[in-house]
Amino acid sequence: MQTYTNPVYQGYFADPFVWQYEGVYYAIGTGAAEAEGNINNIDTANRLRVFPLLRSFDFCNWHFAGNALLRTDPALGDNFWAPEVAYSDGQFYLYYSVGHEDKNHQLRVATSNTPLGPYQDVGKPLVDPNTCPFAIDPHPFCDDDGQWYLFYARDFLDTEGGVRVGTALFVDRLQTMTKLAGEGKVVLRARSDWQRFLANRWMYGEIYDWHTLEGPCVRKHEGKYYCFYSGGRWETENYGVDYGVADNVMGSYSDAGNETGPRVLKSVPNFVRGPGHNSIVLGPDGHTEYVVYHAWTQNMDMRQICVDKLIWTPEGPRCQGPTWTPQTIT
């Protein structure tokens, strides 16, 4: 029996995505320099690459393994957010967003022959920035038939049917691993007060009561598709993880039942603040599922990677956490 205590890595590591390849676990995330858009915060050895990588041989002990992505054209921006990696036909694909602070973020993809990279950008955006000026948090999902899809977050300004203005979730089929089919559909929109990011926010030339759903992560369980997401304002204790469920990968999804707050992960006052932006991976036993997420340090100076078990209950998925005491890996 091995044990771990959250956070499982002491450095800055936000938006964690974990995958397993040939018996080894890898994690990629947003580092401090990527989040701030400050190249000077990256050590000299990795000045030309972005996105920190971690590696673990036992799922408990994680070690820094370099940075993944060869830095792109500076004109695209210096804010690199929320990378995720897919493996298909012998190639690794790194999906990410790049932009300037909270605007002009575009989705892109880079490739590598090895999990640790370096990853080279393919040279074009996945979504046209002229028609979608803000797209973040790409999440590749492979269905049982081998077809890949890309879930991501983008902005919506309409309120039709009682939905809230803000960032919400979208999905499109991947025609190839580097090209979307253009068949996109809305996955989920904000409907509840706990999902508010900021009141009276100046966006797109107007003032809005802005809401946010972000960080999609999809899992198929007993024939249904569960799209986990994080809602609210990422720096605050109201931020947490909820989900929508659908019978079809393209929807429609429903997150009814979450009106009073996130059901999967939420803050524990005085112990864990702002847990969110999760991925899901199988543990070493090959069947126990784990939610990998970030949470703030108590002094709010960094987000760190945490791990807790995913439990499927009759009421839906729940996380056996957040925890801050020693936990056993089964």
JSON list of C-alpha atoms in Angstrom, two decimals, residues 62-150:
[
{"chain": "A", "resi": 62, "resn": "TRP", "atom": "CA", "xyz": [5.98, 13.19, -9.09]},
{"chain": "A", "resi": 63, "resn": "HIS", "atom": "CA", "xyz": [9.09, 14.84, -10.49]},
{"chain": "A", "resi": 64, "resn": "PHE", "atom": "CA", "xyz": [9.69, 17.68, -12.90]},
{"chain": "A", "resi": 65, "resn": "ALA", "atom": "CA", "xyz": [10.63, 16.40, -16.39]},
{"chain": "A", "resi": 66, "resn": "GLY", "atom": "CA", "xyz": [11.16, 19.58, -18.40]},
{"chain": "A", "resi": 67, "resn": "ASN", "atom": "CA", "xyz": [8.87, 21.78, -20.46]},
{"chain": "A", "resi": 68, "resn": "ALA", "atom": "CA", "xyz": [6.86, 20.44, -23.37]},
{"chain": "A", "resi": 69, "resn": "LEU", "atom": "CA", "xyz": [6.05, 22.95, -26.12]},
{"chain": "A", "resi": 70, "resn": "LEU", "atom": "CA", "xyz": [8.51, 24.78, -28.32]},
{"chain": "A", "resi": 71, "resn": "ARG", "atom": "CA", "xyz": [7.58, 28.44, -27.86]},
{"chain": "A", "resi": 72, "resn": "THR", "atom": "CA", "xyz": [5.40, 29.77, -30.68]},
{"chain": "A", "resi": 73, "resn": "ASP", "atom": "CA", "xyz": [5.47, 33.12, -32.51]},
{"chain": "A", "resi": 74, "resn": "PRO", "atom": "CA", "xyz": [5.49, 35.88, -29.84]},
{"chain": "A", "resi": 75, "resn": "ALA", "atom": "CA", "xyz": [2.77, 37.68, -31.81]},
{"chain": "A", "resi": 76, "resn": "LEU", "atom": "CA", "xyz": [0.32, 35.00, -30.66]},
{"chain": "A", "resi": 77, "resn": "GLY", "atom": "CA", "xyz": [0.82, 36.06, -27.04]},
{"chain": "A", "resi": 78, "resn": "ASP", "atom": "CA", "xyz": [2.67, 34.91, -23.92]},
{"chain": "A", "resi": 79, "resn": "ASN", "atom": "CA", "xyz": [-0.26, 33.49, -21.94]},
{"chain": "A", "resi": 80, "resn": "PHE", "atom": "CA", "xyz": [-0.28, 29.72, -22.48]},
{"chain": "A", "resi": 81, "resn": "TRP", "atom": "CA", "xyz": [-3.12, 27.91, -20.70]},
{"chain": "A", "resi": 82, "resn": "ALA", "atom": "CA", "xyz": [-4.48, 24.45, -19.92]},
{"chain": "A", "resi": 83, "resn": "PRO", "atom": "CA", "xyz": [-2.62, 21.94, -22.10]},
{"chain": "A", "resi": 84, "resn": "GLU", "atom": "CA", "xyz": [-3.88, 18.38, -22.69]},
{"chain": "A", "resi": 85, "resn": "VAL", "atom": "CA", "xyz": [-2.29, 15.50, -24.58]},
{"chain": "A", "resi": 86, "resn": "ALA", "atom": "CA", "xyz": [-3.87, 12.81, -26.78]},
{"chain": "A", "resi": 87, "resn": "TYR", "atom": "CA", "xyz": [-2.14, 9.77, -28.26]},
{"chain": "A", "resi": 88, "resn": "SER", "atom": "CA", "xyz": [-3.23, 8.43, -31.64]},
{"chain": "A", "resi": 89, "resn": "ASP", "atom": "CA", "xyz": [-1.51, 6.23, -34.23]},
{"chain": "A", "resi": 90, "resn": "GLY", "atom": "CA", "xyz": [1.95, 6.59, -32.72]},
{"chain": "A", "resi": 91, "resn": "GLN", "atom": "CA", "xyz": [1.79, 10.37, -32.36]},
{"chain": "A", "resi": 92, "resn": "PHE", "atom": "CA", "xyz": [1.27, 12.62, -29.32]},
{"chain": "A", "resi": 93, "resn": "TYR", "atom": "CA", "xyz": [-0.91, 15.70, -29.79]},
{"chain": "A", "resi": 94, "resn": "LEU", "atom": "CA", "xyz": [-0.73, 18.63, -27.38]},
{"chain": "A", "resi": 95, "resn": "TYR", "atom": "CA", "xyz": [-3.85, 20.83, -27.39]},
{"chain": "A", "resi": 96, "resn": "TYR", "atom": "CA", "xyz": [-3.59, 24.25, -25.72]},
{"chain": "A", "resi": 97, "resn": "SER", "atom": "CA", "xyz": [-4.60, 27.90, -25.92]},
{"chain": "A", "resi": 98, "resn": "VAL", "atom": "CA", "xyz": [-2.37, 30.92, -26.34]},
{"chain": "A", "resi": 99, "resn": "GLY", "atom": "CA", "xyz": [-3.22, 34.60, -26.22]},
{"chain": "A", "resi": 100, "resn": "HIS", "atom": "CA", "xyz": [-2.91, 37.93, -24.46]},
{"chain": "A", "resi": 101, "resn": "GLU", "atom": "CA", "xyz": [-4.22, 37.82, -20.87]},
{"chain": "A", "resi": 102, "resn": "ASP", "atom": "CA", "xyz": [-8.02, 37.38, -20.99]},
{"chain": "A", "resi": 103, "resn": "LYS", "atom": "CA", "xyz": [-8.52, 38.18, -24.68]},
{"chain": "A", "resi": 104, "resn": "ASN", "atom": "CA", "xyz": [-7.58, 36.93, -28.12]},
{"chain": "A", "resi": 105, "resn": "HIS", "atom": "CA", "xyz": [-7.03, 33.36, -26.96]},
{"chain": "A", "resi": 106, "resn": "GLN", "atom": "CA", "xyz": [-6.94, 30.75, -29.70]},
{"chain": "A", "resi": 107, "resn": "LEU", "atom": "CA", "xyz": [-6.86, 26.97, -29.70]},
{"chain": "A", "resi": 108, "resn": "ARG", "atom": "CA", "xyz": [-3.83, 25.28, -31.21]},
{"chain": "A", "resi": 109, "resn": "VAL", "atom": "CA", "xyz": [-2.25, 21.85, -31.43]},
{"chain": "A", "resi": 110, "resn": "ALA", "atom": "CA", "xyz": [1.36, 20.62, -31.48]},
{"chain": "A", "resi": 111, "resn": "THR", "atom": "CA", "xyz": [2.82, 17.18, -32.14]},
{"chain": "A", "resi": 112, "resn": "SER", "atom": "CA", "xyz": [5.64, 15.00, -30.83]},
{"chain": "A", "resi": 113, "resn": "ASN", "atom": "CA", "xyz": [6.86, 11.43, -31.21]},
{"chain": "A", "resi": 114, "resn": "THR", "atom": "CA", "xyz": [7.48, 11.10, -27.48]},
{"chain": "A", "resi": 115, "resn": "PRO", "atom": "CA", "xyz": [5.36, 11.98, -24.41]},
{"chain": "A", "resi": 116, "resn": "LEU", "atom": "CA", "xyz": [7.95, 14.44, -23.06]},
{"chain": "A", "resi": 117, "resn": "GLY", "atom": "CA", "xyz": [8.34, 16.28, -26.37]},
{"chain": "A", "resi": 118, "resn": "PRO", "atom": "CA", "xyz": [9.47, 18.62, -27.60]},
{"chain": "A", "resi": 119, "resn": "TYR", "atom": "CA", "xyz": [6.09, 19.38, -29.17]},
{"chain": "A", "resi": 120, "resn": "GLN", "atom": "CA", "xyz": [6.06, 21.45, -32.37]},
{"chain": "A", "resi": 121, "resn": "ASP", "atom": "CA", "xyz": [3.03, 23.59, -33.20]},
{"chain": "A", "resi": 122, "resn": "VAL", "atom": "CA", "xyz": [1.40, 22.58, -36.51]},
{"chain": "A", "resi": 123, "resn": "GLY", "atom": "CA", "xyz": [1.20, 26.21, -37.64]},
{"chain": "A", "resi": 124, "resn": "LYS", "atom": "CA", "xyz": [-2.52, 27.05, -37.65]},
{"chain": "A", "resi": 125, "resn": "PRO", "atom": "CA", "xyz": [-5.36, 27.55, -35.15]},
{"chain": "A", "resi": 126, "resn": "LEU", "atom": "CA", "xyz": [-8.04, 24.92, -34.61]},
{"chain": "A", "resi": 127, "resn": "VAL", "atom": "CA", "xyz": [-10.80, 27.54, -34.44]},
{"chain": "A", "resi": 128, "resn": "ASP", "atom": "CA", "xyz": [-10.83, 30.73, -36.54]},
{"chain": "A", "resi": 129, "resn": "PRO", "atom": "CA", "xyz": [-9.88, 33.60, -34.17]},
{"chain": "A", "resi": 130, "resn": "ASN", "atom": "CA", "xyz": [-11.87, 36.01, -36.34]},
{"chain": "A", "resi": 131, "resn": "THR", "atom": "CA", "xyz": [-15.14, 34.26, -35.58]},
{"chain": "A", "resi": 132, "resn": "CYS", "atom": "CA", "xyz": [-14.20, 33.02, -32.08]},
{"chain": "A", "resi": 133, "resn": "PRO", "atom": "CA", "xyz": [-11.87, 35.54, -30.39]},
{"chain": "A", "resi": 134, "resn": "PHE", "atom": "CA", "xyz": [-11.71, 33.66, -27.08]},
{"chain": "A", "resi": 135, "resn": "ALA", "atom": "CA", "xyz": [-11.36, 29.87, -26.94]},
{"chain": "A", "resi": 136, "resn": "ILE", "atom": "CA", "xyz": [-9.60, 28.04, -24.10]},
{"chain": "A", "resi": 137, "resn": "ASP", "atom": "CA", "xyz": [-9.29, 24.71, -22.27]},
{"chain": "A", "resi": 138, "resn": "PRO", "atom": "CA", "xyz": [-9.28, 22.18, -25.14]},
{"chain": "A", "resi": 139, "resn": "HIS", "atom": "CA", "xyz": [-10.07, 18.62, -24.09]},
{"chain": "A", "resi": 140, "resn": "PRO", "atom": "CA", "xyz": [-9.67, 15.77, -26.63]},
{"chain": "A", "resi": 141, "resn": "PHE", "atom": "CA", "xyz": [-11.99, 12.80, -26.05]},
{"chain": "A", "resi": 142, "resn": "CYS", "atom": "CA", "xyz": [-11.95, 9.46, -27.91]},
{"chain": "A", "resi": 143, "resn": "ASP", "atom": "CA", "xyz": [-15.25, 7.57, -28.08]},
{"chain": "A", "resi": 144, "resn": "ASP", "atom": "CA", "xyz": [-15.51, 3.77, -28.09]},
{"chain": "A", "resi": 145, "resn": "ASP", "atom": "CA", "xyz": [-15.59, 3.68, -31.90]},
{"chain": "A", "resi": 146, "resn": "GLY", "atom": "CA", "xyz": [-12.24, 5.50, -32.15]},
{"chain": "A", "resi": 147, "resn": "GLN", "atom": "CA", "xyz": [-13.71, 8.85, -33.19]},
{"chain": "A", "resi": 148, "resn": "TRP", "atom": "CA", "xyz": [-12.09, 11.85, -31.50]},
{"chain": "A", "resi": 149, "resn": "TYR", "atom": "CA", "xyz": [-13.90, 14.99, -30.34]},
{"chain": "A", "resi": 150, "resn": "LEU", "atom": "CA", "xyz": [-12.66, 18.28, -28.94]}
]
